[in-house]
Short mmCIF file of C-alpha atoms in Angstrom, two decimals:
data_model
loop_
_atom_site.label_atom_id
_atom_site.label_comp_id
_atom_site.label_asym_id
_atom_site.label_seq_id
_atom_site.Cartn_x
_atom_site.Cartn_y
_atom_site.Cartn_z
CA SER A 1 -16.25 -2.13 -24.83
CA ILE A 2 -12.87 -2.37 -25.10
CA HIS A 3 -10.07 -0.19 -22.45
CA TRP A 4 -6.78 0.95 -23.89
CA THR A 5 -4.35 1.93 -20.62
CA VAL A 6 -1.12 3.37 -21.81
CA LYS A 7 1.71 3.12 -19.10
CA MET A 8 4.84 4.58 -19.69
CA ALA A 9 7.73 2.56 -19.70
CA LEU A 10 10.10 2.77 -16.90
CA LYS A 11 13.86 3.71 -17.11
CA ILE A 12 15.38 1.57 -14.77
CA GLU A 13 16.66 4.72 -12.72
CA ASP A 14 12.97 5.53 -12.36
CA LEU A 15 11.34 5.04 -9.50
CA ASP A 16 7.43 3.52 -8.91
CA PRO A 17 7.01 2.61 -4.87
CA ASP A 18 3.60 2.93 -4.86
CA GLY A 19 2.68 2.63 -9.16
CA VAL A 20 2.93 6.56 -9.69
CA LEU A 21 6.17 7.53 -11.83
CA ILE A 22 8.55 9.27 -10.12
CA THR A 23 12.07 10.39 -12.42
CA VAL A 24 15.06 11.69 -10.51
CA ASN A 25 17.71 14.04 -12.03
CA TRP A 26 20.52 11.27 -11.10
CA GLU A 27 23.26 13.31 -12.86
CA ALA A 28 22.50 16.53 -10.87
CA MET A 29 22.83 14.61 -7.46
CA ASP A 30 26.09 15.19 -6.24
CA VAL A 31 27.50 13.56 -2.82
CA GLY A 32 26.07 14.93 0.68
CA TRP A 33 22.58 15.78 -1.29
CA SER A 34 19.26 14.87 -0.22
CA PHE A 35 15.56 14.26 -2.00
CA PHE A 36 12.24 13.28 -0.40
CA ILE A 37 10.32 10.39 -2.43
CA PRO A 38 6.38 10.77 -1.07
CA CYS A 39 5.48 6.74 -0.57
CA LEU A 40 3.57 4.87 1.55
CA ASP A 41 5.92 1.41 0.58
CA VAL A 42 8.67 2.41 1.92
CA GLU A 43 9.98 -0.68 1.52
CA LYS A 44 9.73 -0.69 -2.57
CA ALA A 45 11.39 2.58 -2.78
CA GLN A 46 14.42 1.08 -0.64
CA LEU A 47 14.45 -1.80 -3.30
CA GLN A 48 14.21 0.50 -5.89
CA LEU A 49 17.39 2.62 -4.75
CA LYS A 50 19.45 -0.35 -4.43
CA GLU A 51 18.96 -0.66 -8.35
CA VAL A 52 20.00 2.75 -8.65
CA GLU A 53 22.78 1.90 -6.20
CA LYS A 54 24.52 -0.85 -7.98
CA LEU A 55 23.47 0.87 -11.23
CA LYS A 56 25.38 3.96 -10.89
CA ASN A 57 27.85 2.51 -8.32
CA TRP A 58 26.68 4.91 -5.89
CA LYS A 59 25.68 4.46 -2.07
CA PHE A 60 22.71 6.12 -0.58
CA LYS A 61 21.20 6.22 3.10
CA THR A 62 17.42 6.51 3.59
CA GLN A 63 15.38 7.30 5.98
CA THR A 64 11.47 6.50 6.91
CA CYS A 65 10.37 10.31 7.70
CA VAL A 66 7.31 12.34 7.34
CA GLU A 67 7.47 16.12 5.51
CA ASN A 68 4.52 18.09 5.13
CA LYS A 69 2.07 15.58 6.17
CA LYS A 70 3.51 13.14 3.62
CA LEU A 71 4.61 9.49 4.61
CA GLY A 72 7.75 8.71 2.77
CA LEU A 73 11.58 8.15 2.44
CA ARG A 74 14.42 10.57 2.88
CA VAL A 75 17.19 9.68 0.97
CA TRP A 76 20.90 11.16 1.01
CA ARG A 77 23.86 10.23 -1.72
CA THR A 78 26.79 9.41 0.75
CA MET A 79 29.08 8.25 -2.13
#
């Protein structure tokens, strides 16, 4: 039998640190705002955020943390 897998293409600014698509509304994010990325692979999330920084000429500060019993990354836009 043949099995087909359909995967949506990621946009360069989309995140998928654990293989689950996370779409952020970057255009609505002002300096000083933050959001939480629930993920186990926080290092991959940080690498993906570095790409977004380059693309948008922004800067982020990140902190690994647990929120609502979920491990992840808190991200602040600093520039």
